[in-house]
mmCIF file of C-alpha atoms and ligand atoms in Angstrom:
data_model
loop_
_atom_site.group_PDB
_atom_site.id
_atom_site.type_symbol
_atom_site.label_atom_id
_atom_site.label_comp_id
_atom_site.label_asym_id
_atom_site.label_seq_id
_atom_site.Cartn_x
_atom_site.Cartn_y
_atom_site.Cartn_z
ATOM 1 C CA MET B 170 -11.796 29.798 -13.623
ATOM 2 C CA LYS B 171 -11.172 30.994 -10.136
ATOM 3 C CA LYS B 172 -10.342 28.650 -7.307
ATOM 4 C CA SER B 173 -9.629 25.570 -9.372
ATOM 5 C CA GLU B 174 -7.098 27.121 -11.726
ATOM 6 C CA GLY B 175 -4.127 25.901 -9.683
ATOM 7 C CA ALA B 176 -5.645 22.467 -9.403
ATOM 8 C CA TYR B 177 -6.069 22.299 -13.152
ATOM 9 C CA GLN B 178 -2.392 23.024 -13.530
ATOM 10 C CA LEU B 179 -1.498 20.346 -11.011
ATOM 11 C CA LEU B 180 -3.779 17.801 -12.600
ATOM 12 C CA PHE B 181 -2.422 18.438 -16.039
ATOM 13 C CA SER B 182 0.014 15.665 -16.835
ATOM 14 C CA ASP B 183 2.729 15.267 -19.441
ATOM 15 C CA GLN B 184 0.667 12.571 -21.114
ATOM 16 C CA LEU B 185 -2.221 14.956 -21.636
ATOM 17 C CA GLU B 186 0.136 17.637 -22.889
ATOM 18 C CA GLU B 187 1.687 15.200 -25.361
ATOM 19 C CA LYS B 188 -1.769 14.303 -26.559
ATOM 20 C CA GLY B 189 -2.511 17.968 -27.085
ATOM 21 C CA ILE B 190 -5.287 18.154 -24.511
ATOM 22 C CA ASN B 191 -5.578 21.600 -23.024
ATOM 23 C CA PRO B 192 -6.136 21.630 -19.241
ATOM 24 C CA ILE B 193 -8.998 24.098 -19.503
ATOM 25 C CA GLU B 194 -10.692 21.940 -22.099
ATOM 26 C CA LEU B 195 -10.235 18.765 -20.091
ATOM 27 C CA GLU B 196 -13.386 19.163 -18.019
ATOM 28 C CA GLU B 197 -15.460 19.954 -21.110
ATOM 29 C CA ASN B 198 -13.856 16.975 -22.860
ATOM 30 C CA LEU B 199 -14.754 14.727 -19.957
ATOM 31 C CA ARG B 200 -18.389 15.815 -20.092
ATOM 32 C CA LYS B 201 -18.532 15.126 -23.812
ATOM 33 C CA ALA B 202 -16.804 11.796 -23.318
ATOM 34 C CA LEU B 203 -19.549 10.739 -20.908
ATOM 35 C CA ILE B 204 -22.253 11.629 -23.415
ATOM 36 C CA ASN B 205 -20.370 9.962 -26.286
ATOM 37 C CA GLU B 206 -19.633 6.871 -24.191
ATOM 38 C CA GLU B 207 -15.887 7.039 -24.695
ATOM 39 C CA PHE B 208 -15.078 5.240 -21.446
ATOM 40 C CA GLU B 209 -14.149 1.602 -21.602
ATOM 41 C CA LEU B 210 -13.452 -0.943 -18.898
ATOM 42 C CA TYR B 211 -10.337 -3.084 -18.945
ATOM 43 C CA TYR B 212 -10.098 -6.080 -16.658
ATOM 44 C CA GLN B 213 -7.121 -7.443 -14.780
ATOM 45 C CA PRO B 214 -7.420 -11.025 -13.517
ATOM 46 C CA GLN B 215 -6.772 -12.033 -9.921
ATOM 47 C CA PHE B 216 -5.476 -15.539 -9.278
ATOM 48 C CA SER B 217 -5.657 -18.027 -6.443
ATOM 49 C CA LEU B 218 -2.123 -19.101 -5.586
ATOM 50 C CA THR B 219 -3.377 -22.463 -4.371
ATOM 51 C CA THR B 220 -5.600 -23.516 -7.288
ATOM 52 C CA ASN B 221 -3.890 -21.364 -9.944
ATOM 53 C CA LYS B 222 -7.326 -20.334 -11.225
ATOM 54 C CA ILE B 223 -8.876 -16.945 -11.890
ATOM 55 C CA VAL B 224 -10.955 -15.935 -8.876
ATOM 56 C CA GLY B 225 -11.877 -12.464 -9.960
ATOM 57 C CA VAL B 226 -11.110 -9.484 -12.134
ATOM 58 C CA GLU B 227 -10.605 -5.837 -11.293
ATOM 59 C CA ALA B 228 -12.372 -3.381 -13.591
ATOM 60 C CA LEU B 229 -10.118 -0.451 -14.535
ATOM 61 C CA VAL B 230 -11.500 2.405 -16.593
ATOM 62 C CA ARG B 231 -9.808 3.872 -19.679
ATOM 63 C CA TRP B 232 -10.806 6.883 -21.716
ATOM 64 C CA ASN B 233 -10.826 5.891 -25.337
ATOM 65 C CA HIS B 234 -10.610 9.309 -26.951
ATOM 66 C CA PRO B 235 -11.607 9.156 -30.666
ATOM 67 C CA VAL B 236 -8.657 11.363 -31.709
ATOM 68 C CA LYS B 237 -6.170 11.264 -28.846
ATOM 69 C CA GLY B 238 -6.319 7.538 -28.162
ATOM 70 C CA LEU B 239 -6.284 5.713 -24.842
ATOM 71 C CA ILE B 240 -5.985 7.949 -21.784
ATOM 72 C CA SER B 241 -4.999 6.569 -18.369
ATOM 73 C CA PRO B 242 -7.350 6.918 -15.377
ATOM 74 C CA VAL B 243 -4.485 8.550 -13.501
ATOM 75 C CA ASP B 244 -4.956 11.483 -15.887
ATOM 76 C CA PHE B 245 -8.690 12.006 -15.556
ATOM 77 C CA ILE B 246 -10.007 10.395 -12.326
ATOM 78 C CA PRO B 247 -8.601 13.225 -10.145
ATOM 79 C CA LEU B 248 -10.351 15.861 -12.264
ATOM 80 C CA ALA B 249 -13.526 13.767 -12.416
ATOM 81 C CA GLU B 250 -13.415 13.688 -8.609
ATOM 82 C CA GLU B 251 -12.794 17.378 -8.298
ATOM 83 C CA THR B 252 -15.594 18.357 -10.659
ATOM 84 C CA GLY B 253 -18.064 15.777 -9.376
ATOM 85 C CA LEU B 254 -18.182 14.099 -12.793
ATOM 86 C CA ILE B 255 -17.048 10.952 -10.977
ATOM 87 C CA ILE B 256 -20.681 10.535 -9.824
ATOM 88 C CA PRO B 257 -22.177 9.951 -13.300
ATOM 89 C CA LEU B 258 -18.945 8.291 -14.470
ATOM 90 C CA GLY B 259 -18.861 5.909 -11.496
ATOM 91 C CA HIS B 260 -22.511 5.049 -12.159
ATOM 92 C CA ARG B 261 -21.647 4.216 -15.769
ATOM 93 C CA ILE B 262 -18.650 2.128 -14.670
ATOM 94 C CA LEU B 263 -20.735 0.026 -12.272
ATOM 95 C CA ILE B 264 -23.366 -0.538 -14.975
ATOM 96 C CA GLU B 265 -20.712 -1.635 -17.477
ATOM 97 C CA ALA B 266 -19.096 -3.969 -14.949
ATOM 98 C CA CYS B 267 -22.482 -5.547 -14.120
ATOM 99 C CA LYS B 268 -23.363 -6.021 -17.797
ATOM 100 C CA GLN B 269 -20.027 -7.741 -18.394
ATOM 101 C CA LEU B 270 -20.404 -9.891 -15.280
ATOM 102 C CA LYS B 271 -23.828 -10.967 -16.547
ATOM 103 C CA ILE B 272 -22.239 -12.065 -19.839
ATOM 104 C CA TRP B 273 -19.566 -14.082 -18.007
ATOM 105 C CA ILE B 274 -22.215 -15.710 -15.827
ATOM 106 C CA GLN B 275 -24.242 -16.636 -18.917
ATOM 107 C CA GLU B 276 -21.089 -18.184 -20.353
ATOM 108 C CA GLY B 277 -20.840 -20.339 -17.274
ATOM 109 C CA HIS B 278 -18.115 -18.543 -15.352
ATOM 110 C CA THR B 279 -18.392 -17.490 -11.779
ATOM 111 C CA PHE B 280 -15.819 -15.094 -10.540
ATOM 112 C CA LYS B 281 -15.984 -11.762 -8.785
ATOM 113 C CA VAL B 282 -15.753 -8.392 -10.451
ATOM 114 C CA SER B 283 -14.084 -5.695 -8.351
ATOM 115 C CA VAL B 284 -15.022 -2.099 -9.018
ATOM 116 C CA ASN B 285 -13.051 0.904 -7.761
ATOM 117 C CA VAL B 286 -14.962 3.546 -5.854
ATOM 118 C CA SER B 287 -13.425 6.946 -5.279
ATOM 119 C CA SER B 288 -13.922 8.947 -2.113
ATOM 120 C CA ARG B 289 -16.266 11.546 -3.541
ATOM 121 C CA GLN B 290 -18.411 8.807 -5.008
ATOM 122 C CA PHE B 291 -18.572 6.833 -1.770
ATOM 123 C CA HIS B 292 -19.554 9.897 0.232
ATOM 124 C CA ASP B 293 -22.246 10.951 -2.222
ATOM 125 C CA ALA B 294 -25.643 10.726 -0.504
ATOM 126 C CA THR B 295 -27.113 8.499 -3.225
ATOM 127 C CA PHE B 296 -24.233 6.006 -3.408
ATOM 128 C CA VAL B 297 -25.809 3.052 -1.587
ATOM 129 C CA ASP B 298 -29.118 3.451 -3.436
ATOM 130 C CA MET B 299 -27.252 3.720 -6.716
ATOM 131 C CA VAL B 300 -25.443 0.425 -6.060
ATOM 132 C CA ARG B 301 -28.684 -1.316 -5.065
ATOM 133 C CA ASP B 302 -30.488 0.013 -8.170
ATOM 134 C CA VAL B 303 -27.786 -1.045 -10.610
ATOM 135 C CA LEU B 304 -27.522 -4.548 -9.135
ATOM 136 C CA ASN B 305 -31.296 -4.961 -9.299
ATOM 137 C CA THR B 306 -31.606 -3.561 -12.797
ATOM 138 C CA TYR B 307 -28.822 -5.693 -14.258
ATOM 139 C CA ASP B 308 -29.783 -8.669 -12.151
ATOM 140 C CA VAL B 309 -26.356 -9.787 -10.986
ATOM 141 C CA PRO B 310 -25.677 -11.641 -7.719
ATOM 142 C CA PRO B 311 -24.366 -9.062 -5.233
ATOM 143 C CA SER B 312 -21.936 -11.672 -3.893
ATOM 144 C CA LEU B 313 -20.020 -11.440 -7.174
ATOM 145 C CA ILE B 314 -19.469 -7.689 -6.881
ATOM 146 C CA GLU B 315 -16.670 -6.302 -4.745
ATOM 147 C CA LEU B 316 -16.217 -2.587 -4.165
ATOM 148 C CA GLU B 317 -12.667 -1.322 -3.645
ATOM 149 C CA VAL B 318 -12.277 1.690 -1.392
ATOM 150 C CA THR B 319 -9.131 3.140 0.134
ATOM 151 C CA GLU B 320 -8.414 3.562 3.821
ATOM 152 C CA SER B 321 -8.641 7.349 3.558
ATOM 153 C CA THR B 322 -12.125 7.063 2.061
ATOM 154 C CA THR B 323 -13.361 5.195 5.114
ATOM 155 C CA MET B 324 -11.411 7.278 7.631
ATOM 156 C CA HIS B 325 -13.104 10.384 6.342
ATOM 157 C CA HIS B 326 -16.385 10.850 8.287
ATOM 158 C CA VAL B 327 -15.988 7.543 10.074
ATOM 159 C CA GLU B 328 -19.555 7.230 11.380
ATOM 160 C CA GLU B 329 -21.039 7.848 7.960
ATOM 161 C CA ALA B 330 -18.590 5.416 6.384
ATOM 162 C CA LEU B 331 -19.451 2.772 8.947
ATOM 163 C CA ALA B 332 -23.163 3.083 8.226
ATOM 164 C CA LYS B 333 -22.580 2.948 4.477
ATOM 165 C CA LEU B 334 -20.355 -0.100 4.643
ATOM 166 C CA ASN B 335 -22.983 -1.869 6.733
ATOM 167 C CA ALA B 336 -25.707 -0.939 4.257
ATOM 168 C CA LEU B 337 -23.550 -2.246 1.405
ATOM 169 C CA ARG B 338 -22.992 -5.489 3.299
ATOM 170 C CA GLU B 339 -26.763 -5.814 3.654
ATOM 171 C CA ILE B 340 -27.082 -5.534 -0.095
ATOM 172 C CA GLY B 341 -24.589 -8.398 -0.243
ATOM 173 C CA VAL B 342 -21.604 -6.882 -2.040
ATOM 174 C CA SER B 343 -18.171 -7.357 -0.521
ATOM 175 C CA ILE B 344 -15.752 -4.600 0.346
ATOM 176 C CA ALA B 345 -12.010 -4.533 -0.257
ATOM 177 C CA ILE B 346 -9.575 -2.024 1.176
ATOM 178 C CA ASP B 347 -7.397 -0.920 -1.746
ATOM 179 C CA ASP B 348 -3.721 0.090 -1.506
ATOM 180 C CA PHE B 349 -3.599 -1.309 2.028
ATOM 181 C CA GLY B 350 -0.611 -0.467 4.177
ATOM 182 C CA ILE B 351 0.288 2.966 2.913
ATOM 183 C CA GLU B 352 -2.128 4.992 5.005
ATOM 184 C CA TYR B 353 -3.574 4.201 8.440
ATOM 185 C CA SER B 354 -3.492 0.398 8.748
ATOM 186 C CA SER B 355 -4.983 0.496 12.204
ATOM 187 C CA LEU B 356 -6.166 -2.730 13.767
ATOM 188 C CA SER B 357 -9.131 -1.254 15.585
ATOM 189 C CA TYR B 358 -10.253 0.253 12.338
ATOM 190 C CA LEU B 359 -10.143 -3.097 10.582
ATOM 191 C CA GLN B 360 -12.288 -4.688 13.263
ATOM 192 C CA LYS B 361 -14.816 -1.907 13.262
ATOM 193 C CA PHE B 362 -15.547 -1.910 9.565
ATOM 194 C CA SER B 363 -17.302 -4.730 7.814
ATOM 195 C CA ILE B 364 -14.733 -5.475 5.142
ATOM 196 C CA GLN B 365 -13.679 -8.784 3.623
ATOM 197 C CA THR B 366 -10.515 -8.152 1.665
ATOM 198 C CA LEU B 367 -7.234 -6.293 2.008
ATOM 199 C CA LYS B 368 -5.316 -5.517 -1.139
ATOM 200 C CA ILE B 369 -1.670 -5.076 -0.168
ATOM 201 C CA ASP B 370 -0.352 -2.014 -1.941
ATOM 202 C CA ARG B 371 1.876 -2.554 -4.949
ATOM 203 C CA SER B 372 4.713 -0.557 -3.396
ATOM 204 C CA PHE B 373 5.330 -3.315 -0.812
ATOM 205 C CA ILE B 374 5.268 -6.074 -3.417
ATOM 206 C CA MET B 375 7.564 -4.086 -5.692
ATOM 207 C CA GLY B 376 10.144 -3.826 -2.935
ATOM 208 C CA LEU B 377 10.047 -7.525 -1.983
ATOM 209 C CA ASP B 378 13.023 -8.419 -4.129
ATOM 210 C CA ASP B 379 15.303 -5.728 -2.736
ATOM 211 C CA HIS B 380 14.146 -4.782 0.730
ATOM 212 C CA GLU B 381 13.981 -7.203 3.630
ATOM 213 C CA SER B 382 11.820 -4.684 5.509
ATOM 214 C CA ASN B 383 9.098 -5.069 2.912
ATOM 215 C CA LYS B 384 8.999 -8.801 3.566
ATOM 216 C CA ALA B 385 8.489 -8.057 7.245
ATOM 217 C CA ILE B 386 5.638 -5.663 6.484
ATOM 218 C CA VAL B 387 3.890 -8.025 4.080
ATOM 219 C CA SER B 388 4.298 -10.935 6.539
ATOM 220 C CA ALA B 389 2.829 -8.826 9.320
ATOM 221 C CA ILE B 390 -0.147 -7.705 7.226
ATOM 222 C CA HIS B 391 -0.707 -11.298 6.160
ATOM 223 C CA ALA B 392 -0.624 -12.619 9.743
ATOM 224 C CA MET B 393 -2.924 -9.878 10.979
ATOM 225 C CA ALA B 394 -5.397 -10.493 8.157
ATOM 226 C CA LYS B 395 -5.485 -14.223 8.960
ATOM 227 C CA HIS B 396 -6.393 -13.487 12.576
ATOM 228 C CA LEU B 397 -9.142 -11.132 11.477
ATOM 229 C CA ASN B 398 -10.432 -13.585 8.889
ATOM 230 C CA LEU B 399 -9.746 -11.242 6.019
ATOM 231 C CA THR B 400 -8.773 -12.236 2.520
ATOM 232 C CA ILE B 401 -5.462 -10.919 1.230
ATOM 233 C CA VAL B 402 -4.710 -9.964 -2.359
ATOM 234 C CA ALA B 403 -1.136 -9.027 -3.269
ATOM 235 C CA GLU B 404 -1.219 -6.262 -5.869
ATOM 236 C CA GLY B 405 1.333 -5.526 -8.558
ATOM 237 C CA VAL B 406 3.137 -8.870 -8.689
ATOM 238 C CA GLU B 407 5.638 -8.523 -11.525
ATOM 239 C CA THR B 408 8.327 -11.151 -11.005
ATOM 240 C CA GLU B 409 8.706 -14.863 -10.508
ATOM 241 C CA SER B 410 10.620 -14.318 -7.269
ATOM 242 C CA GLN B 411 7.911 -12.068 -5.801
ATOM 243 C CA LEU B 412 5.386 -14.779 -6.610
ATOM 244 C CA ALA B 413 7.565 -17.521 -5.112
ATOM 245 C CA TRP B 414 7.946 -15.566 -1.899
ATOM 246 C CA LEU B 415 4.191 -14.892 -1.667
ATOM 247 C CA LYS B 416 3.491 -18.596 -2.161
ATOM 248 C CA GLU B 417 5.942 -19.435 0.586
ATOM 249 C CA LEU B 418 4.081 -17.023 2.851
ATOM 250 C CA GLU B 419 0.873 -18.851 1.853
ATOM 251 C CA CYS B 420 -0.655 -15.656 0.565
ATOM 252 C CA GLU B 421 -3.930 -16.659 -1.063
ATOM 253 C CA TYR B 422 -4.428 -14.312 -3.982
ATOM 254 C CA ALA B 423 -2.389 -12.171 -6.330
ATOM 255 C CA GLN B 424 -2.745 -9.806 -9.241
ATOM 256 C CA GLY B 425 -0.152 -8.090 -11.420
ATOM 257 C CA TYR B 426 1.679 -7.794 -14.714
ATOM 258 C CA TYR B 427 3.400 -11.133 -14.056
ATOM 259 C CA PHE B 428 0.040 -12.782 -14.791
ATOM 260 C CA SER B 429 -1.631 -10.235 -17.035
ATOM 261 C CA ARG B 430 -2.001 -6.528 -17.628
ATOM 262 C CA PRO B 431 -5.530 -5.127 -17.606
ATOM 263 C CA VAL B 432 -7.142 -6.063 -20.945
ATOM 264 C CA PRO B 433 -10.505 -5.527 -22.691
ATOM 265 C CA ALA B 434 -13.105 -8.171 -21.773
ATOM 266 C CA GLY B 435 -12.711 -9.842 -25.177
ATOM 267 C CA GLU B 436 -9.020 -10.482 -24.624
ATOM 268 C CA LEU B 437 -9.644 -12.009 -21.248
ATOM 269 C CA LYS B 438 -11.803 -14.642 -22.864
ATOM 270 C CA ASP B 439 -9.041 -17.089 -23.846
ATOM 271 C CA TYR B 440 -7.582 -16.662 -20.452
ATOM 272 C CA ILE B 441 -10.805 -17.616 -18.727
ATOM 273 C CA ASP B 442 -11.725 -20.381 -21.143
ATOM 274 C CA ASP B 443 -8.602 -22.391 -20.596
ATOM 275 C CA MET B 444 -8.286 -21.178 -17.010
ATOM 276 C CA ARG B 445 -4.603 -20.679 -17.669
ATOM 277 C CA THR B 446 -2.513 -21.601 -14.688
ATOM 278 C CA VAL B 447 0.049 -19.365 -13.090
HETATM 279 P P1 C2E P 145 -5.641 0.953 -8.369
HETATM 280 O O1 C2E P 145 -7.085 0.753 -8.048
HETATM 281 O O2 C2E P 145 -4.670 0.763 -7.264
HETATM 282 O O3 C2E P 145 -5.366 -0.011 -9.587
HETATM 283 C C1 C2E P 145 -4.174 -0.715 -9.794
HETATM 284 C C2 C2E P 145 -3.312 -0.038 -10.833
HETATM 285 O O4 C2E P 145 -2.062 -0.719 -10.913
HETATM 286 C C3 C2E P 145 -3.901 -0.092 -12.242
HETATM 287 O O5 C2E P 145 -3.494 1.077 -12.927
HETATM 288 C C4 C2E P 145 -3.206 -1.328 -12.824
HETATM 289 O O6 C2E P 145 -3.140 -1.313 -14.234
HETATM 290 C C5 C2E P 145 -1.842 -1.184 -12.219
HETATM 291 N N1 C2E P 145 -1.137 -2.453 -12.107
HETATM 292 C C6 C2E P 145 -1.651 -3.693 -11.971
HETATM 293 N N2 C2E P 145 -0.679 -4.622 -11.872
HETATM 294 C C7 C2E P 145 0.484 -3.952 -11.958
HETATM 295 C C8 C2E P 145 1.860 -4.371 -11.933
HETATM 296 O O7 C2E P 145 2.206 -5.543 -11.806
HETATM 297 N N3 C2E P 145 2.787 -3.379 -12.039
HETATM 298 C C9 C2E P 145 2.455 -2.067 -12.186
HETATM 299 N N4 C2E P 145 3.436 -1.186 -12.292
HETATM 300 N N5 C2E P 145 1.162 -1.651 -12.218
HETATM 301 C C10 C2E P 145 0.202 -2.579 -12.104
HETATM 302 P P2 C2E P 145 -4.538 1.951 -13.760
HETATM 303 O O8 C2E P 145 -5.489 1.070 -14.497
HETATM 304 O O9 C2E P 145 -3.758 2.957 -14.530
HETATM 305 O O10 C2E P 145 -5.376 2.680 -12.637
HETATM 306 C C11 C2E P 145 -4.769 3.621 -11.810
HETATM 307 C C12 C2E P 145 -5.707 4.072 -10.729
HETATM 308 O O11 C2E P 145 -6.820 4.801 -11.259
HETATM 309 C C13 C2E P 145 -6.326 2.932 -9.927
HETATM 310 O O12 C2E P 145 -5.408 2.439 -8.973
HETATM 311 C C14 C2E P 145 -7.522 3.623 -9.321
HETATM 312 O O13 C2E P 145 -7.149 4.374 -8.194
HETATM 313 C C15 C2E P 145 -7.943 4.567 -10.445
HETATM 314 N N6 C2E P 145 -9.000 3.929 -11.231
HETATM 315 C C16 C2E P 145 -8.890 3.064 -12.263
HETATM 316 N N7 C2E P 145 -10.109 2.672 -12.692
HETATM 317 C C17 C2E P 145 -11.010 3.287 -11.896
HETATM 318 C C18 C2E P 145 -12.452 3.285 -11.831
HETATM 319 O O14 C2E P 145 -13.153 2.581 -12.591
HETATM 320 N N8 C2E P 145 -13.036 4.076 -10.872
HETATM 321 C C19 C2E P 145 -12.285 4.831 -10.005
HETATM 322 N N9 C2E P 145 -12.940 5.569 -9.097
HETATM 323 N N10 C2E P 145 -10.934 4.849 -10.038
HETATM 324 C C20 C2E P 145 -10.306 4.086 -10.964
HETATM 325 CA CA1 CA P 146 -8.125 -0.896 -7.099
HETATM 326 CA CA1 CA P 147 -4.575 -0.749 -5.601
HETATM 327 CA CA1 CA P 148 -4.143 3.281 -6.046
#
């Protein structure tokens, strides 16, 4: 361990320490976990605030360690990125999400599945082909897959990102900008890239109850998105009053613990079947 030793230290969280996972073993553990298929997708529903129905779900990966239990993505995605393991892992995640979407479609439901894409994965030379292959193989309508990327992912090597986003649009998947508002938020950038959705970062929603300035920011993002014909999803809605304010703003979509935490596909079933209202 040469260069990455410091990074390993940084990436080693309290949760991993509590679970008795040694930082040096983490990478080896991750490799084994891929082979043993220990990764599982949880899904968090997204709701329309006008119809009160589920319009989509976000797939969020968990590491279901046979001995240590459930491990949060916050604790292994950074290392997976750093080691490049995010490439095979991201492939597996997209496959899983497509298989699950296929099941929902066969059950008569049509809603989008959003899949997170990390920077290293997006910039991998085979990314677009990988997406095309998986969608073909699992035979799901591209229009029901949304890829979530962050602003920094697209601002990194802008020309390359532009070409990739266009190629993804040609395949027919939609693109959401995740955690919107905390990084660049530049208007020209939004116009240049073919994206469909902005997910307003949780930090702004969290502060709605206490900080007037957050209301101003969310209102501004909402107004701007309307002009640019972009869909807005408010992330991390936790309280009734946050929801009430978003409805007043006529924000279209929301996601957060107020409605549901991320859950395994099986637990989402009741939710979808009775299309529980918000
Ligand atoms: P993210 O993409 O911004 O995902 C939203 C995170 O906020 C999720 O955490 C979700 O459980 C959490 N969340 C949702 N609603 C609320 C709420 O009302 N309150 C609070 N406090 N939190 C809420 P999670 O699942 O731990 O994921 C953390 C991050 O790990 C994600 O942030 C994403 O950056 C990354 N990640 C998760 N799954 C994947 C994946 O499949 N691929 C990649 N590349 N990254 C992933
Ligand atoms: Ca996300
Ligand atoms: Ca987010
Ligand atoms: Ca995030």
